[in-house]
Coordinates of C-alpha atoms and ligand atoms in Angstrom, one line a residue:
M1 CA 67.3 162.8 29.2
R2 CA 67.3 159.5 30.3
L3 CA 65.7 160.4 33.2
L4 CA 62.5 162.8 31.0
L5 CA 62.1 159.5 28.2
A6 CA 61.6 157.3 31.5
A7 CA 58.5 160.2 32.4
A8 CA 57.1 160.5 29.3
G9 CA 57.5 156.4 29.0
F10 CA 55.5 156.0 32.0
L11 CA 52.8 158.4 31.4
F12 CA 52.3 157.0 28.1
A13 CA 51.8 153.0 30.2
C14 CA 49.6 155.1 32.9
F15 CA 47.5 156.3 29.8
S16 CA 47.8 154.5 26.7
V17 CA 47.3 150.7 29.3
L18 CA 44.5 150.4 30.9
A19 CA 44.6 146.6 31.9
Q20 CA 47.8 146.9 33.6
P21 CA 48.5 147.9 37.0
A22 CA 50.7 151.2 36.9
T23 CA 53.4 148.8 39.3
Q24 CA 53.3 146.2 36.5
E25 CA 54.4 149.3 33.7
R26 CA 57.0 150.5 36.7
L27 CA 58.9 147.0 36.8
K28 CA 59.4 147.3 32.9
I29 CA 60.7 150.9 33.1
V30 CA 63.2 149.6 35.5
Q31 CA 63.9 146.3 33.4
G32 CA 64.8 148.9 30.8
D33 CA 67.6 150.9 32.2
P34 CA 70.1 149.0 33.5
V35 CA 71.0 151.2 36.2
A36 CA 67.8 152.3 37.7
L37 CA 67.8 148.1 38.0
K38 CA 71.1 147.6 39.6
A39 CA 69.9 150.4 42.7
A40 CA 66.6 148.3 43.0
V41 CA 67.5 144.8 42.9
E42 CA 69.8 147.0 45.7
A43 CA 67.0 148.6 47.3
G44 CA 65.5 145.1 47.3
R45 CA 67.7 143.1 49.1
K46 CA 67.5 146.5 52.1
A47 CA 63.1 145.8 51.8
S48 CA 63.0 142.6 52.2
F49 CA 64.7 141.9 55.0
F50 CA 61.8 141.0 57.0
C51 CA 60.6 138.0 54.1
A52 CA 64.1 136.3 55.3
N53 CA 63.0 135.4 58.1
C54 CA 60.8 132.8 56.0
H55 CA 61.6 133.2 52.2
G56 CA 65.1 133.1 53.0
E57 CA 68.2 135.9 51.7
T58 CA 68.4 135.2 49.0
G59 CA 64.9 133.9 48.0
V60 CA 65.3 130.2 48.4
S61 CA 62.4 129.6 51.7
K62 CA 63.6 127.9 54.7
S63 CA 60.6 125.0 54.6
Q64 CA 58.2 123.6 52.3
E65 CA 55.3 125.0 52.3
I66 CA 56.7 128.1 51.6
P67 CA 57.8 129.1 48.3
N68 CA 61.0 130.2 47.1
L69 CA 60.6 133.3 45.1
A70 CA 64.9 133.3 44.0
G71 CA 64.8 133.3 40.5
Q72 CA 61.1 133.6 40.1
N73 CA 60.0 136.0 37.2
A74 CA 59.3 139.9 38.5
A75 CA 56.2 140.9 36.7
Y76 CA 54.6 137.0 38.1
L77 CA 56.1 137.8 42.2
L78 CA 54.2 141.4 41.8
E79 CA 51.7 140.4 40.5
Q80 CA 51.0 138.0 43.9
I81 CA 52.2 140.4 45.7
R82 CA 48.7 142.6 44.4
K83 CA 46.8 140.1 44.9
F84 CA 47.8 139.1 48.5
G85 CA 47.1 142.8 48.9
S86 CA 43.6 143.5 48.0
G87 CA 42.7 139.6 49.1
E88 CA 42.4 138.2 44.9
R89 CA 44.8 135.6 46.8
K90 CA 44.3 134.1 50.5
D91 CA 46.7 134.2 53.1
P92 CA 46.1 135.5 56.6
F93 CA 49.9 136.6 57.1
M94 CA 50.9 137.3 53.4
Q95 CA 47.6 139.9 53.5
G96 CA 48.7 142.2 56.3
L97 CA 51.9 142.3 55.7
I98 CA 52.2 143.1 52.3
K99 CA 49.7 146.4 53.2
V100 CA 51.9 148.6 54.7
L101 CA 54.1 147.9 51.2
K102 CA 54.2 150.9 49.1
D103 CA 54.3 150.7 45.7
D104 CA 58.1 151.2 44.8
E105 CA 59.3 148.7 48.0
R106 CA 56.9 145.9 45.7
V107 CA 59.0 146.7 42.9
Q108 CA 62.2 146.8 44.2
I109 CA 61.4 143.8 46.0
A110 CA 60.0 141.9 42.9
L111 CA 63.2 142.4 41.1
F112 CA 65.7 141.9 43.7
F113 CA 64.6 137.8 44.6
A114 CA 64.0 137.9 40.6
S115 CA 67.3 138.3 40.1
Q116 CA 68.6 135.8 42.9
A117 CA 69.5 131.9 42.1
S118 CA 67.3 129.2 41.9
A119 CA 67.3 126.2 43.9
R120 CA 66.3 122.2 43.5
S121 CA 65.4 119.4 45.4
K122 CA 65.5 115.7 45.3
A123 CA 62.0 113.9 44.3
D124 CA 60.9 110.1 44.0
A125 CA 63.2 109.5 41.1
G126 CA 60.8 106.5 40.4
L127 CA 57.8 109.3 39.7
V128 CA 60.1 111.9 37.9
A129 CA 59.3 110.7 34.6
R130 CA 55.7 110.1 34.6
G131 CA 55.5 113.5 36.1
K132 CA 57.9 114.9 33.1
E133 CA 54.8 113.1 30.5
L134 CA 51.8 114.5 32.2
F135 CA 53.3 118.3 32.3
G136 CA 54.3 118.1 28.9
K137 CA 50.8 117.1 27.4
L138 CA 49.2 119.5 30.5
C139 CA 51.4 122.5 31.0
T140 CA 54.2 123.1 28.7
R141 CA 52.4 125.8 26.2
C142 CA 52.3 128.2 29.2
H143 CA 55.0 127.2 31.6
G144 CA 57.8 126.5 29.5
D145 CA 59.2 123.1 28.0
D146 CA 61.8 123.7 30.9
A147 CA 59.2 125.3 33.6
H148 CA 61.0 128.6 33.6
G149 CA 57.8 130.5 32.5
N150 CA 58.0 133.7 31.7
E151 CA 56.8 137.7 32.2
Q152 CA 52.9 135.9 31.7
Y153 CA 53.4 132.5 33.7
P154 CA 55.3 132.4 36.9
R155 CA 58.5 129.9 36.9
L156 CA 58.3 126.1 38.5
A157 CA 60.9 124.5 37.8
G158 CA 62.6 123.7 42.0
Q159 CA 59.8 125.4 43.7
N160 CA 59.4 122.9 46.7
L161 CA 57.3 120.4 46.7
V162 CA 54.6 120.7 49.4
Y163 CA 53.9 124.3 48.0
L164 CA 53.5 122.5 44.3
Q165 CA 51.0 120.3 45.9
S166 CA 49.3 122.7 48.0
S167 CA 48.8 125.1 45.3
I168 CA 47.6 122.6 42.2
T169 CA 45.4 121.2 44.3
R170 CA 44.1 123.9 45.4
Y171 CA 43.7 125.7 42.2
R172 CA 41.8 121.9 40.7
D173 CA 39.6 122.2 44.0
G174 CA 38.2 125.8 43.4
T175 CA 38.8 126.4 47.1
G176 CA 38.5 130.1 46.8
V177 CA 42.5 130.8 48.0
R178 CA 43.9 131.3 45.0
N179 CA 41.4 132.4 41.5
N180 CA 42.4 131.8 38.0
Q181 CA 40.6 130.6 35.6
L182 CA 43.6 129.3 32.9
M183 CA 44.7 127.6 36.2
S184 CA 41.6 125.9 37.2
I185 CA 41.1 124.3 33.7
A186 CA 44.5 123.3 33.6
T187 CA 44.5 121.0 36.9
A188 CA 40.9 120.0 36.6
P189 CA 42.5 116.5 35.3
L190 CA 44.4 115.6 37.7
K191 CA 44.0 113.1 40.0
N192 CA 45.8 113.0 43.1
D193 CA 48.9 111.0 42.0
D194 CA 49.2 112.7 38.9
I195 CA 50.2 116.0 40.4
V196 CA 52.8 113.9 43.6
A197 CA 54.0 113.1 39.8
I198 CA 54.3 116.3 38.1
V199 CA 55.7 117.6 41.7
N200 CA 58.4 115.3 41.5
Y201 CA 59.8 116.1 37.9
L202 CA 59.1 120.1 38.5
T203 CA 61.1 120.5 42.3
Q204 CA 64.3 118.6 41.2
L205 CA 64.1 120.9 37.8
P206 CA 67.5 123.5 37.4
Ligands
HEC301 C1 55.5 134.4 58.6 C2 56.6 133.9 57.2 C3 56.5 134.3 56.2 C4 56.9 136.0 55.4 C5 58.2 136.7 56.9 C6 56.5 136.4 54.5 N1 56.6 135.6 53.6 FE1 55.1 135.4 51.2 N2 54.6 133.8 51.7 C7 54.4 132.8 53.2 C8 53.9 131.7 52.5 C9 53.9 130.5 53.5 C10 53.8 131.7 51.5 C11 52.5 130.7 50.5 C12 51.1 131.2 50.4 C13 50.3 130.3 50.4 O1 50.5 129.2 50.4 O2 49.6 130.5 49.0 C14 53.7 132.7 50.9 C15 53.7 133.3 50.2 C16 54.7 134.6 48.4 C17 54.4 134.8 47.8 C18 53.6 134.2 46.3 C19 54.9 133.1 46.2 C20 54.4 132.5 45.0 O3 55.2 131.1 44.1 O4 53.1 132.6 43.8 C21 55.2 136.1 47.3 C22 55.6 136.1 46.2 C23 55.6 136.8 48.8 N3 55.4 135.2 49.0 C24 56.1 137.5 49.2 C25 56.5 138.0 50.5 C26 57.8 139.5 51.1 C27 57.6 140.3 49.1 C28 57.9 139.2 51.6 C29 57.9 140.3 52.9 C30 57.6 142.0 52.8 C31 57.3 137.4 52.3 N4 56.1 137.7 51.9 C32 57.0 137.2 54.0 C33 55.5 133.2 54.5 C34 56.0 134.5 54.5
HEC302 C1 47.0 128.1 29.8 C2 48.1 128.6 30.6 C3 48.3 127.7 31.8 C4 48.7 126.5 31.6 C5 48.2 125.4 30.5 C6 49.1 126.0 33.3 N1 49.3 127.3 33.6 FE1 49.7 127.1 35.7 N2 49.7 129.2 35.6 C7 49.2 129.6 34.6 C8 49.2 131.2 35.5 C9 48.3 132.3 34.3 C10 49.3 130.9 36.8 C11 49.5 132.2 37.5 C12 48.1 132.3 38.7 C13 47.4 133.2 39.2 O1 47.9 134.1 39.6 O2 47.9 132.2 40.3 C14 50.5 130.3 37.0 C15 50.2 129.4 38.2 C16 50.7 127.8 38.2 C17 51.1 127.3 40.1 C18 51.4 128.4 40.5 C19 53.3 128.6 41.1 C20 53.0 129.5 42.0 O3 54.6 129.9 42.7 O4 52.5 129.5 43.3 C21 51.5 126.2 39.5 C22 52.1 125.4 40.5 C23 51.0 125.4 38.6 N3 50.7 126.8 37.8 C24 51.6 124.3 38.5 C25 50.8 123.9 36.8 C26 50.8 122.8 35.9 C27 51.7 121.8 37.3 C28 50.0 122.6 35.2 C29 49.9 121.8 33.7 C30 48.8 120.8 34.3 C31 49.5 124.3 34.2 N4 50.8 124.9 35.0 C32 49.4 124.4 33.7 C33 48.5 129.4 33.2 C34 48.8 128.5 33.1

């Protein structure tokens, strides 16, 4: 019965939510079913063995340039995987790698990393207060007061400093590596010093 309902829900979602790719609907269905969720997380752990080389076994990455995936929102992870696959987001290595993942594996990997405990890093204590002020003014309305995000917006708390800095700068400068209109607008007023303060604030947040 549960399977039948899930199948019906999935078909309904496919026909009704045209704006949403089918994999996002699949993710929601699995998230709503504790048994399926547990199985998907386990499958994701296995399917992500290669990702561990850079992102770490539990999604806490091994270098400052590489984003942590642990504790990130699953819907956001899945959307970024889709963007690498379609070439909307550019990274030569990630684009090639993502192409070989099947839809099911994408959902499982997103759920696995989302389920892992997030990390945090040390910051320059002298910059944190200024970063907090800027973030509160310009960023919390989407990313949340605690910078944990939600289904629509990524978690930023505890993310690696160098990765945060390059991502924010890319949105601001319109380099074409990452395209998102909301983020282009949000980052437009930031000076380089502002970005440095914001990323020092974010990287030390729990
Ligand atoms: C050789 C190292 C390497 C491997 C292996 C790797 N990644 Fe990545 N990944 C990166 C780097 C570097 C970035 C950041 C790219 C950028 O600057 O935008 C990234 C970014 C990402 C992002 C975007 C995160 C965010 O916060 O926006 C996701 C999702 C991701 N990788 C998933 C995966 C998955 C899934 C695998 C395994 C199938 C994988 N990666 C394997 C290096 C790697
Ligand atoms: C109107 C909503 C909105 C506001 C305001 C906003 N963001 Fe974002 N942010 C987003 C969305 C949506 C994304 C995902 C974009 C994408 O797919 O590339 C994002 C992505 C990001 C990322 C990439 C995270 C990752 O893991 O790669 C960073 C960093 C970021 N935002 C920082 C900020 C900062 C700093 C501010 C304030 C100056 C800000 N955002 C304000 C909506 C917003």
